[in-house]
PDB file of C-alpha atoms in Angstrom:
ATOM      1  CA  UNK A 448      30.305  66.619 181.765  1.00  0.00           C
ATOM      2  CA  UNK A 449      32.118  66.791 178.377  1.00  0.00           C
ATOM      3  CA  UNK A 450      31.900  70.378 176.549  1.00  0.00           C
ATOM      4  CA  UNK A 451      32.063  70.118 172.438  1.00  0.00           C
ATOM      5  CA  UNK A 452      32.607  73.432 170.309  1.00  0.00           C
ATOM      6  CA  UNK A 453      30.799  73.265 167.212  1.00  0.00           C
ATOM      7  CA  UNK A 454      31.985  74.993 164.113  1.00  0.00           C
ATOM      8  CA  UNK A 455      29.585  76.987 162.042  1.00  0.00           C
ATOM      9  CA  UNK A 456      29.766  76.011 158.478  1.00  0.00           C
ATOM     10  CA  UNK A 457      30.700  79.143 155.911  1.00  0.00           C
ATOM     11  CA  UNK A 458      27.797  81.606 155.414  1.00  0.00           C
ATOM     12  CA  UNK A 459      26.170  81.315 151.574  1.00  0.00           C
ATOM     13  CA  UNK A 460      26.292  84.955 151.926  1.00  0.00           C
ATOM     14  CA  UNK A 461      29.789  85.692 151.393  1.00  0.00           C
ATOM     15  CA  UNK A 462      31.257  83.609 148.819  1.00  0.00           C
ATOM     16  CA  UNK A 463      34.746  82.977 148.262  1.00  0.00           C
ATOM     17  CA  UNK A 464      37.085  85.359 146.200  1.00  0.00           C
ATOM     18  CA  UNK A 465      37.472  82.973 143.085  1.00  0.00           C
ATOM     19  CA  UNK A 466      34.010  81.637 142.941  1.00  0.00           C
ATOM     20  CA  UNK A 467      32.408  84.644 141.238  1.00  0.00           C
ATOM     21  CA  UNK A 468      34.293  85.473 138.201  1.00  0.00           C
ATOM     22  CA  UNK A 469      34.083  88.827 136.214  1.00  0.00           C
ATOM     23  CA  UNK A 470      31.950  88.137 133.108  1.00  0.00           C
ATOM     24  CA  UNK A 471      34.915  89.825 130.805  1.00  0.00           C
ATOM     25  CA  UNK A 472      37.814  87.535 132.374  1.00  0.00           C
ATOM     26  CA  UNK A 473      35.610  84.701 132.002  1.00  0.00           C
ATOM     27  CA  UNK A 474      34.787  85.019 128.140  1.00  0.00           C
ATOM     28  CA  UNK A 475      38.719  85.795 127.957  1.00  0.00           C
ATOM     29  CA  UNK A 476      39.362  82.874 129.504  1.00  0.00           C
ATOM     30  CA  UNK A 477      37.222  80.348 127.079  1.00  0.00           C
ATOM     31  CA  UNK A 478      38.364  82.466 124.155  1.00  0.00           C
ATOM     32  CA  UNK A 479      41.962  81.177 125.366  1.00  0.00           C
ATOM     33  CA  UNK A 480      40.853  77.908 126.175  1.00  0.00           C
ATOM     34  CA  UNK A 481      39.237  77.457 122.387  1.00  0.00           C
ATOM     35  CA  UNK A 482      42.260  78.898 120.884  1.00  0.00           C
ATOM     36  CA  UNK A 483      44.857  76.562 122.789  1.00  0.00           C
ATOM     37  CA  UNK A 484      42.686  73.597 121.325  1.00  0.00           C
ATOM     38  CA  UNK A 485      42.779  75.211 117.549  1.00  0.00           C
ATOM     39  CA  UNK A 486      46.342  76.351 117.459  1.00  0.00           C
ATOM     40  CA  UNK A 487      48.411  73.375 116.699  1.00  0.00           C
ATOM     41  CA  UNK A 488      46.015  72.596 113.787  1.00  0.00           C
ATOM     42  CA  UNK A 489      46.325  76.357 112.898  1.00  0.00           C
ATOM     43  CA  UNK A 490      50.154  76.166 113.163  1.00  0.00           C
ATOM     44  CA  UNK A 491      50.323  72.875 111.301  1.00  0.00           C
ATOM     45  CA  UNK A 492      47.732  74.333 108.303  1.00  0.00           C
ATOM     46  CA  UNK A 493      50.201  77.379 108.233  1.00  0.00           C
ATOM     47  CA  UNK A 494      53.655  75.512 108.133  1.00  0.00           C
ATOM     48  CA  UNK A 495      52.921  72.429 105.905  1.00  0.00           C
ATOM     49  CA  UNK A 496      49.928  74.180 103.278  1.00  0.00           C
ATOM     50  CA  UNK A 497      50.070  78.211 103.747  1.00  0.00           C
ATOM     51  CA  UNK A 498      54.139  78.649 103.269  1.00  0.00           C
ATOM     52  CA  UNK A 499      54.671  76.309 100.739  1.00  0.00           C
ATOM     53  CA  UNK A 500      51.860  78.120  98.998  1.00  0.00           C
ATOM     54  CA  UNK A 501      53.097  81.537  99.282  1.00  0.00           C
ATOM     55  CA  UNK A 502      56.650  80.100  98.331  1.00  0.00           C
ATOM     56  CA  UNK A 503      55.375  78.806  95.127  1.00  0.00           C
ATOM     57  CA  UNK A 504      53.479  81.926  94.024  1.00  0.00           C
ATOM     58  CA  UNK A 505      56.872  83.873  94.812  1.00  0.00           C
ATOM     59  CA  UNK A 506      58.733  81.018  92.958  1.00  0.00           C
ATOM     60  CA  UNK A 507      56.424  81.244  89.895  1.00  0.00           C
ATOM     61  CA  UNK A 508      58.023  85.003  89.476  1.00  0.00           C
ATOM     62  CA  UNK A 509      61.559  83.991  89.675  1.00  0.00           C
ATOM     63  CA  UNK A 510      64.149  82.754  87.746  1.00  0.00           C
ATOM     64  CA  UNK A 511      64.729  79.350  89.728  1.00  0.00           C
ATOM     65  CA  UNK A 512      66.938  76.700  88.716  1.00  0.00           C
ATOM     66  CA  UNK A 513      69.238  74.038  90.202  1.00  0.00           C
ATOM     67  CA  UNK A 514      71.701  76.548  90.427  1.00  0.00           C
ATOM     68  CA  UNK A 515      69.486  78.311  92.696  1.00  0.00           C
ATOM     69  CA  UNK A 516      69.492  75.676  95.431  1.00  0.00           C
ATOM     70  CA  UNK A 517      73.654  76.190  95.903  1.00  0.00           C
ATOM     71  CA  UNK A 518      73.983  80.177  94.902  1.00  0.00           C
ATOM     72  CA  UNK A 519      70.416  81.111  96.951  1.00  0.00           C
ATOM     73  CA  UNK A 520      69.914  83.037  94.058  1.00  0.00           C
ATOM     74  CA  UNK A 521      66.590  83.491  92.342  1.00  0.00           C
ATOM     75  CA  UNK A 522      66.176  86.553  90.323  1.00  0.00           C
ATOM     76  CA  UNK A 523      62.760  88.156  89.843  1.00  0.00           C
ATOM     77  CA  UNK A 524      61.835  87.826  86.116  1.00  0.00           C
ATOM     78  CA  UNK A 525      58.308  89.367  86.572  1.00  0.00           C
ATOM     79  CA  UNK A 526      55.651  88.153  84.793  1.00  0.00           C
ATOM     80  CA  UNK A 527      58.256  86.006  82.122  1.00  0.00           C
ATOM     81  CA  UNK A 528      57.617  82.221  83.288  1.00  0.00           C
ATOM     82  CA  UNK A 529      53.792  83.289  83.194  1.00  0.00           C
ATOM     83  CA  UNK A 530      53.758  84.424  79.681  1.00  0.00           C
ATOM     84  CA  UNK A 531      56.029  81.934  78.714  1.00  0.00           C
ATOM     85  CA  UNK A 532      53.774  78.976  80.027  1.00  0.00           C
ATOM     86  CA  UNK A 533      50.071  80.394  79.298  1.00  0.00           C
ATOM     87  CA  UNK A 534      51.224  81.133  75.650  1.00  0.00           C
ATOM     88  CA  UNK A 535      52.816  77.854  75.034  1.00  0.00           C
ATOM     89  CA  UNK A 536      50.175  75.574  72.736  1.00  0.00           C
ATOM     90  CA  UNK A 537      51.595  72.467  75.054  1.00  0.00           C
ATOM     91  CA  UNK A 538      49.960  74.410  77.808  1.00  0.00           C
ATOM     92  CA  UNK A 539      46.431  74.572  76.383  1.00  0.00           C
ATOM     93  CA  UNK A 540      46.109  70.978  75.113  1.00  0.00           C
ATOM     94  CA  UNK A 541      47.228  69.765  79.113  1.00  0.00           C
ATOM     95  CA  UNK A 542      44.714  71.879  80.431  1.00  0.00           C
ATOM     96  CA  UNK A 543      42.331  70.483  77.966  1.00  0.00           C
ATOM     97  CA  UNK A 544      42.959  66.970  78.873  1.00  0.00           C
ATOM     98  CA  UNK A 545      42.762  67.930  82.434  1.00  0.00           C
ATOM     99  CA  UNK A 546      39.846  68.814  82.184  1.00  0.00           C
ATOM    100  CA  UNK A 547      38.188  65.994  79.721  1.00  0.00           C
ATOM    101  CA  UNK A 548      40.464  63.327  82.264  1.00  0.00           C
ATOM    102  CA  UNK A 549      38.714  64.556  85.313  1.00  0.00           C
ATOM    103  CA  UNK A 550      34.942  64.996  83.942  1.00  0.00           C
ATOM    104  CA  UNK A 551      35.212  61.657  82.755  1.00  0.00           C
ATOM    105  CA  UNK A 552      36.642  60.126  85.445  1.00  0.00           C
ATOM    106  CA  UNK A 553      34.376  61.654  88.207  1.00  0.00           C
ATOM    107  CA  UNK A 554      31.177  60.537  85.775  1.00  0.00           C
ATOM    108  CA  UNK A 555      32.311  56.997  85.926  1.00  0.00           C
ATOM    109  CA  UNK A 556      33.558  56.718  89.274  1.00  0.00           C
ATOM    110  CA  UNK A 557      30.103  58.672  90.502  1.00  0.00           C
ATOM    111  CA  UNK A 558      27.555  56.621  88.252  1.00  0.00           C
ATOM    112  CA  UNK A 559      29.296  53.299  88.881  1.00  0.00           C
ATOM    113  CA  UNK A 560      29.850  53.861  92.575  1.00  0.00           C
ATOM    114  CA  UNK A 561      26.457  54.904  93.086  1.00  0.00           C
ATOM    115  CA  UNK A 562      25.036  52.475  91.212  1.00  0.00           C
ATOM    116  CA  UNK A 563      27.119  49.975  93.539  1.00  0.00           C
ATOM    117  CA  UNK A 564      25.901  51.555  96.543  1.00  0.00           C
ATOM    118  CA  UNK A 565      22.458  51.237  95.621  1.00  0.00           C
ATOM    119  CA  UNK A 566      23.420  47.039  94.877  1.00  0.00           C
ATOM    120  CA  UNK A 567      24.685  46.669  98.164  1.00  0.00           C
ATOM    121  CA  UNK A 568      22.306  48.752 100.311  1.00  0.00           C
ATOM    122  CA  UNK A 569      20.306  45.557 100.704  1.00  0.00           C
ATOM    123  CA  UNK A 570      20.841  41.896 102.648  1.00  0.00           C
ATOM    124  CA  UNK A 571      21.560  39.124 100.653  1.00  0.00           C
ATOM    125  CA  UNK A 572      24.338  36.500 101.120  1.00  0.00           C
ATOM    126  CA  UNK A 573      27.984  37.345 101.152  1.00  0.00           C
ATOM    127  CA  UNK A 574      27.246  40.843 100.646  1.00  0.00           C
ATOM    128  CA  UNK A 575      30.012  42.086 102.967  1.00  0.00           C
ATOM    129  CA  UNK A 576      32.576  39.901 101.371  1.00  0.00           C
ATOM    130  CA  UNK A 577      31.564  40.810  97.681  1.00  0.00           C
ATOM    131  CA  UNK A 578      31.658  44.458  98.933  1.00  0.00           C
ATOM    132  CA  UNK A 579      35.517  44.095 101.049  1.00  0.00           C
ATOM    133  CA  UNK A 580      36.847  42.858  97.453  1.00  0.00           C
ATOM    134  CA  UNK A 581      35.402  45.740  95.362  1.00  0.00           C
ATOM    135  CA  UNK A 582      37.752  47.998  97.791  1.00  0.00           C
ATOM    136  CA  UNK A 583      41.067  46.090  96.457  1.00  0.00           C
ATOM    137  CA  UNK A 584      41.336  48.733  93.845  1.00  0.00           C
ATOM    138  CA  UNK A 585      41.311  51.358  96.110  1.00  0.00           C
ATOM    139  CA  UNK A 586      43.762  50.185  98.823  1.00  0.00           C
ATOM    140  CA  UNK A 587      46.249  49.492  95.904  1.00  0.00           C
ATOM    141  CA  UNK A 588      49.112  52.145  95.453  1.00  0.00           C
ATOM    142  CA  UNK A 589      48.491  54.351  92.628  1.00  0.00           C
ATOM    143  CA  UNK A 590      51.808  53.404  90.905  1.00  0.00           C
ATOM    144  CA  UNK A 591      51.212  49.663  91.188  1.00  0.00           C
ATOM    145  CA  UNK A 592      47.541  49.842  89.791  1.00  0.00           C
ATOM    146  CA  UNK A 593      49.435  51.771  86.769  1.00  0.00           C
ATOM    147  CA  UNK A 594      52.273  49.176  86.033  1.00  0.00           C
ATOM    148  CA  UNK A 595      49.570  46.251  86.346  1.00  0.00           C
ATOM    149  CA  UNK A 596      47.428  48.192  83.667  1.00  0.00           C
ATOM    150  CA  UNK A 597      49.904  49.009  81.818  1.00  0.00           C
ATOM    151  CA  UNK A 598      51.383  45.138  81.544  1.00  0.00           C
ATOM    152  CA  UNK A 599      47.237  44.775  80.517  1.00  0.00           C
ATOM    153  CA  UNK A 600      46.981  47.024  78.166  1.00  0.00           C
ATOM    154  CA  UNK A 601      49.950  46.352  76.370  1.00  0.00           C
ATOM    155  CA  UNK A 602      49.597  45.963  72.682  1.00  0.00           C
ATOM    156  CA  UNK A 603      51.647  43.089  71.603  1.00  0.00           C
ATOM    157  CA  UNK A 604      51.428  40.758  75.092  1.00  0.00           C
ATOM    158  CA  UNK A 605      48.696  42.415  76.973  1.00  0.00           C
ATOM    159  CA  UNK A 606      46.352  40.600  78.560  1.00  0.00           C
ATOM    160  CA  UNK A 607      43.057  42.534  77.457  1.00  0.00           C
ATOM    161  CA  UNK A 608      44.519  42.144  73.708  1.00  0.00           C
ATOM    162  CA  UNK A 609      44.893  38.351  73.970  1.00  0.00           C
ATOM    163  CA  UNK A 610      41.629  37.674  75.653  1.00  0.00           C
ATOM    164  CA  UNK A 611      40.145  39.502  72.293  1.00  0.00           C
ATOM    165  CA  UNK A 612      42.088  37.868  69.955  1.00  0.00           C
ATOM    166  CA  UNK A 613      41.293  34.523  71.410  1.00  0.00           C
ATOM    167  CA  UNK A 614      37.341  35.908  70.799  1.00  0.00           C
ATOM    168  CA  UNK A 615      38.136  36.500  67.459  1.00  0.00           C
ATOM    169  CA  UNK A 616      37.607  40.075  68.257  1.00  0.00           C
ATOM    170  CA  UNK A 617      41.104  41.666  67.219  1.00  0.00           C
ATOM    171  CA  UNK A 618      43.752  41.630  69.300  1.00  0.00           C
ATOM    172  CA  UNK A 619      46.305  44.499  68.280  1.00  0.00           C
ATOM    173  CA  UNK A 620      44.086  47.568  69.577  1.00  0.00           C
ATOM    174  CA  UNK A 621      46.948  50.050  70.491  1.00  0.00           C
ATOM    175  CA  UNK A 622      45.368  51.107  73.897  1.00  0.00           C
ATOM    176  CA  UNK A 623      48.233  52.958  75.222  1.00  0.00           C
ATOM    177  CA  UNK A 624      50.163  53.561  72.278  1.00  0.00           C
ATOM    178  CA  UNK A 625      47.692  55.341  69.875  1.00  0.00           C
ATOM    179  CA  UNK A 626      46.816  59.423  70.756  1.00  0.00           C
ATOM    180  CA  UNK A 627      43.269  58.655  69.869  1.00  0.00           C
ATOM    181  CA  UNK A 628      43.191  55.616  72.503  1.00  0.00           C
ATOM    182  CA  UNK A 629      45.743  56.438  75.484  1.00  0.00           C
ATOM    183  CA  UNK A 630      43.620  59.437  77.098  1.00  0.00           C
ATOM    184  CA  UNK A 631      40.451  56.937  76.856  1.00  0.00           C
ATOM    185  CA  UNK A 632      42.346  54.168  78.215  1.00  0.00           C
ATOM    186  CA  UNK A 633      43.666  56.135  81.311  1.00  0.00           C
ATOM    187  CA  UNK A 634      40.413  57.648  82.084  1.00  0.00           C
ATOM    188  CA  UNK A 635      39.024  53.718  82.367  1.00  0.00           C
ATOM    189  CA  UNK A 636      41.969  53.184  84.423  1.00  0.00           C
ATOM    190  CA  UNK A 637      41.500  55.859  86.742  1.00  0.00           C
ATOM    191  CA  UNK A 638      37.501  55.148  87.117  1.00  0.00           C
ATOM    192  CA  UNK A 639      38.317  51.688  88.045  1.00  0.00           C
ATOM    193  CA  UNK A 640      40.948  52.882  90.826  1.00  0.00           C
ATOM    194  CA  UNK A 641      38.212  55.536  91.940  1.00  0.00           C
ATOM    195  CA  UNK A 642      35.012  53.814  91.883  1.00  0.00           C
ATOM    196  CA  UNK A 643      35.779  51.809  95.544  1.00  0.00           C
ATOM    197  CA  UNK A 644      36.003  55.263  97.242  1.00  0.00           C
ATOM    198  CA  UNK A 645      32.355  56.507  95.655  1.00  0.00           C
ATOM    199  CA  UNK A 646      30.916  53.345  96.804  1.00  0.00           C
ATOM    200  CA  UNK A 647      31.845  53.629 100.147  1.00  0.00           C
ATOM    201  CA  UNK A 648      31.078  57.332 100.615  1.00  0.00           C
ATOM    202  CA  UNK A 649      27.791  56.713  99.229  1.00  0.00           C
ATOM    203  CA  UNK A 650      26.749  53.782 100.698  1.00  0.00           C
ATOM    204  CA  UNK A 651      27.555  55.431 104.018  1.00  0.00           C
ATOM    205  CA  UNK A 652      25.087  57.785 102.840  1.00  0.00           C
ATOM    206  CA  UNK A 653      22.427  55.374 102.042  1.00  0.00           C
ATOM    207  CA  UNK A 654      22.544  53.568 105.307  1.00  0.00           C
ATOM    208  CA  UNK A 655      21.460  56.849 106.970  1.00  0.00           C
ATOM    209  CA  UNK A 656      18.617  57.213 105.240  1.00  0.00           C
ATOM    210  CA  UNK A 657      15.321  56.717 106.841  1.00  0.00           C
ATOM    211  CA  UNK A 658      13.458  53.296 106.274  1.00  0.00           C
ATOM    212  CA  UNK A 659      10.015  55.412 106.904  1.00  0.00           C
ATOM    213  CA  UNK A 660      10.298  57.922 103.806  1.00  0.00           C
ATOM    214  CA  UNK A 661      10.550  54.287 101.442  1.00  0.00           C
ATOM    215  CA  UNK A 662       7.868  53.498 103.103  1.00  0.00           C
ATOM    216  CA  UNK A 663       5.882  56.374 102.575  1.00  0.00           C
ATOM    217  CA  UNK A 664       6.926  56.714  99.110  1.00  0.00           C
ATOM    218  CA  UNK A 665       5.457  53.064  98.494  1.00  0.00           C
ATOM    219  CA  UNK A 666       2.072  53.899 100.302  1.00  0.00           C
ATOM    220  CA  UNK A 667       2.051  57.171  97.901  1.00  0.00           C
ATOM    221  CA  UNK A 668       2.274  54.337  95.045  1.00  0.00           C
ATOM    222  CA  UNK A 669       6.050  55.312  93.822  1.00  0.00           C
ATOM    223  CA  UNK A 670       7.525  53.400  91.522  1.00  0.00           C
ATOM    224  CA  UNK A 671      11.134  52.350  92.498  1.00  0.00           C
ATOM    225  CA  UNK A 672      12.765  54.762  90.222  1.00  0.00           C
ATOM    226  CA  UNK A 673      10.567  57.725  91.709  1.00  0.00           C
ATOM    227  CA  UNK A 674      11.285  56.561  94.831  1.00  0.00           C
ATOM    228  CA  UNK A 675      15.064  57.294  93.692  1.00  0.00           C
ATOM    229  CA  UNK A 676      14.897  60.641  92.665  1.00  0.00           C
ATOM    230  CA  UNK A 677      12.171  61.875  94.718  1.00  0.00           C
ATOM    231  CA  UNK A 678      13.980  60.189  98.119  1.00  0.00           C
ATOM    232  CA  UNK A 679      17.640  59.108  97.874  1.00  0.00           C
ATOM    233  CA  UNK A 680      19.111  61.697  95.732  1.00  0.00           C
ATOM    234  CA  UNK A 681      17.323  64.581  97.613  1.00  0.00           C
ATOM    235  CA  UNK A 682      18.943  62.837 101.105  1.00  0.00           C
ATOM    236  CA  UNK A 683      22.386  62.005  99.059  1.00  0.00           C
ATOM    237  CA  UNK A 684      23.236  65.506  98.171  1.00  0.00           C
ATOM    238  CA  UNK A 685      25.304  66.421 101.063  1.00  0.00           C
ATOM    239  CA  UNK A 686      27.362  63.563 100.655  1.00  0.00           C
ATOM    240  CA  UNK A 687      27.168  63.537  96.650  1.00  0.00           C
ATOM    241  CA  UNK A 688      28.821  67.010  97.601  1.00  0.00           C
ATOM    242  CA  UNK A 689      31.466  65.706  99.777  1.00  0.00           C
ATOM    243  CA  UNK A 690      32.365  62.855  96.774  1.00  0.00           C
ATOM    244  CA  UNK A 691      32.356  65.151  93.898  1.00  0.00           C
ATOM    245  CA  UNK A 692      34.820  67.544  95.339  1.00  0.00           C
ATOM    246  CA  UNK A 693      37.270  65.636  96.940  1.00  0.00           C
ATOM    247  CA  UNK A 694      37.098  63.349  94.013  1.00  0.00           C
ATOM    248  CA  UNK A 695      37.728  66.709  91.643  1.00  0.00           C
ATOM    249  CA  UNK A 696      40.651  67.380  93.858  1.00  0.00           C
ATOM    250  CA  UNK A 697      42.553  64.235  93.795  1.00  0.00           C
ATOM    251  CA  UNK A 698      41.544  63.758  89.726  1.00  0.00           C
ATOM    252  CA  UNK A 699      42.514  66.998  88.375  1.00  0.00           C
ATOM    253  CA  UNK A 700      46.348  66.996  90.155  1.00  0.00           C
ATOM    254  CA  UNK A 701      46.695  63.314  89.054  1.00  0.00           C
ATOM    255  CA  UNK A 702      50.527  62.415  88.269  1.00  0.00           C
ATOM    256  CA  UNK A 703      51.125  59.061  89.242  1.00  0.00           C
ATOM    257  CA  UNK A 704      48.494  57.060  87.832  1.00  0.00           C
ATOM    258  CA  UNK A 705      49.466  58.958  83.991  1.00  0.00           C
ATOM    259  CA  UNK A 706      53.612  58.392  84.775  1.00  0.00           C
ATOM    260  CA  UNK A 707      53.050  54.699  85.096  1.00  0.00           C
ATOM    261  CA  UNK A 708      50.885  54.281  82.252  1.00  0.00           C
ATOM    262  CA  UNK A 709      52.298  56.595  79.634  1.00  0.00           C
ATOM    263  CA  UNK A 710      54.540  59.176  80.661  1.00  0.00           C
ATOM    264  CA  UNK A 711      52.159  62.216  79.256  1.00  0.00           C
ATOM    265  CA  UNK A 712      52.469  60.250  75.642  1.00  0.00           C
ATOM    266  CA  UNK A 713      52.392  59.496  72.994  1.00  0.00           C
ATOM    267  CA  UNK A 714      52.787  62.705  70.998  1.00  0.00           C
ATOM    268  CA  UNK A 715      51.593  64.472  74.899  1.00  0.00           C
ATOM    269  CA  UNK A 716      48.212  62.785  73.904  1.00  0.00           C
ATOM    270  CA  UNK A 717      47.925  62.217  77.720  1.00  0.00           C
ATOM    271  CA  UNK A 718      49.842  65.551  78.942  1.00  0.00           C
ATOM    272  CA  UNK A 719      47.731  67.022  81.873  1.00  0.00           C
ATOM    273  CA  UNK A 720      48.518  69.826  83.958  1.00  0.00           C
ATOM    274  CA  UNK A 721      49.929  67.533  86.840  1.00  0.00           C
ATOM    275  CA  UNK A 722      52.222  65.546  84.516  1.00  0.00           C
ATOM    276  CA  UNK A 723      53.291  69.313  82.586  1.00  0.00           C
ATOM    277  CA  UNK A 724      54.252  70.544  86.066  1.00  0.00           C
ATOM    278  CA  UNK A 725      56.448  67.633  86.870  1.00  0.00           C
ATOM    279  CA  UNK A 726      57.858  67.946  83.338  1.00  0.00           C
ATOM    280  CA  UNK A 727      59.061  71.614  83.840  1.00  0.00           C
ATOM    281  CA  UNK A 728      60.154  70.953  87.098  1.00  0.00           C
ATOM    282  CA  UNK A 729      62.120  67.772  86.938  1.00  0.00           C
ATOM    283  CA  UNK A 730      62.724  66.976  83.529  1.00  0.00           C
ATOM    284  CA  UNK A 731      63.048  70.378  82.213  1.00  0.00           C
ATOM    285  CA  UNK A 732      64.524  71.953  85.795  1.00  0.00           C
ATOM    286  CA  UNK A 733      62.697  75.131  85.082  1.00  0.00           C
ATOM    287  CA  UNK A 734      61.156  75.253  88.630  1.00  0.00           C
ATOM    288  CA  UNK A 735      59.416  78.862  87.786  1.00  0.00           C
ATOM    289  CA  UNK A 736      57.513  77.312  84.779  1.00  0.00           C
ATOM    290  CA  UNK A 737      56.938  74.514  87.397  1.00  0.00           C
ATOM    291  CA  UNK A 738      55.414  76.515  90.013  1.00  0.00           C
ATOM    292  CA  UNK A 739      53.098  78.812  87.700  1.00  0.00           C
ATOM    293  CA  UNK A 740      51.356  75.199  86.347  1.00  0.00           C
ATOM    294  CA  UNK A 741      51.095  74.025  90.104  1.00  0.00           C
ATOM    295  CA  UNK A 742      49.545  77.744  90.726  1.00  0.00           C
ATOM    296  CA  UNK A 743      47.064  77.232  88.025  1.00  0.00           C
ATOM    297  CA  UNK A 744      46.124  73.977  89.457  1.00  0.00           C
ATOM    298  CA  UNK A 745      45.418  75.151  92.797  1.00  0.00           C
ATOM    299  CA  UNK A 746      43.518  77.924  90.987  1.00  0.00           C
ATOM    300  CA  UNK A 747      40.828  75.544  89.569  1.00  0.00           C
ATOM    301  CA  UNK A 748      40.597  73.803  92.484  1.00  0.00           C
ATOM    302  CA  UNK A 749      39.972  76.476  94.615  1.00  0.00           C
ATOM    303  CA  UNK A 750      37.530  77.892  92.217  1.00  0.00           C
ATOM    304  CA  UNK A 751      35.916  74.639  91.535  1.00  0.00           C
ATOM    305  CA  UNK A 752      35.393  74.288  95.607  1.00  0.00           C
ATOM    306  CA  UNK A 753      34.101  77.524  96.056  1.00  0.00           C
ATOM    307  CA  UNK A 754      31.078  77.719  93.248  1.00  0.00           C
ATOM    308  CA  UNK A 755      30.325  73.901  93.809  1.00  0.00           C
ATOM    309  CA  UNK A 756      29.800  74.438  97.756  1.00  0.00           C
ATOM    310  CA  UNK A 757      27.792  78.045  97.136  1.00  0.00           C
ATOM    311  CA  UNK A 758      25.872  76.516  94.581  1.00  0.00           C
ATOM    312  CA  UNK A 759      24.681  73.389  96.873  1.00  0.00           C
ATOM    313  CA  UNK A 760      24.185  76.055 100.197  1.00  0.00           C
ATOM    314  CA  UNK A 761      21.879  77.707  97.429  1.00  0.00           C
ATOM    315  CA  UNK A 762      20.148  74.833  96.571  1.00  0.00           C
ATOM    316  CA  UNK A 763      19.664  73.791 100.361  1.00  0.00           C
ATOM    317  CA  UNK A 764      18.260  76.962 101.147  1.00  0.00           C
TER     318      UNK A 764
END
């Protein structure tokens, strides 16, 4: 006769000590876990964005020259850098050129990009191939695009003037060497570069709009233009916000394209805040003055982003 011993399972009435956590400790644990995931990103932002920003502000109040790199001495000069830069006529001209360049570029890029996005938002042969080809200007480095367009727009040997001369439309237009034409030419080149970005983002937004909305608008007798105004644009508003804000941030500080095309000339006709920062810092080696213009650029970008996002949020409510 065999006797077996059966061990009773632990009673649920007596839970283990670690099965029940104090609510306060549980909340603290969740917070620590969240901060553990967020900490690397916060550290990255502070190290690569926060510190340079603070350092740039401090530098704008110092007499910072190449000698400072060796001696470590940068005398505090108060608001001298700010007053000398802001009172300079070249700063006012650069600020105006920046506003014109940014507004013209954003308007052209957005309108043409939206038109192309609407055009490609339907099925037809070679749709994907054509969309891929349109992306090429966006994939080419900015400096390379600038050098290529400088050759195309050359007054004497440029492809564009040669083509216009062949058509009998005059082939000696000073696209980049005339103070009256240079800024317009740079704007047009920048529009060409920025169209693919706008088209891709807006095309993605169009793909997310439910087709049922267009069907309902059609049943109500809405024309194509009315459907575009009443359905497409309202549904695209969040995407449009992203496109315009990102476009503004990248355009207002542009430097490499202008340096490759005109180097800020002729006669400062294409001098912007970005090129003025470069000129003050790396041509005249006055890093304090360059920091002042850089801070103005940061301030303009921050003000635009805050006001635009707040206005868009208010309209959404």
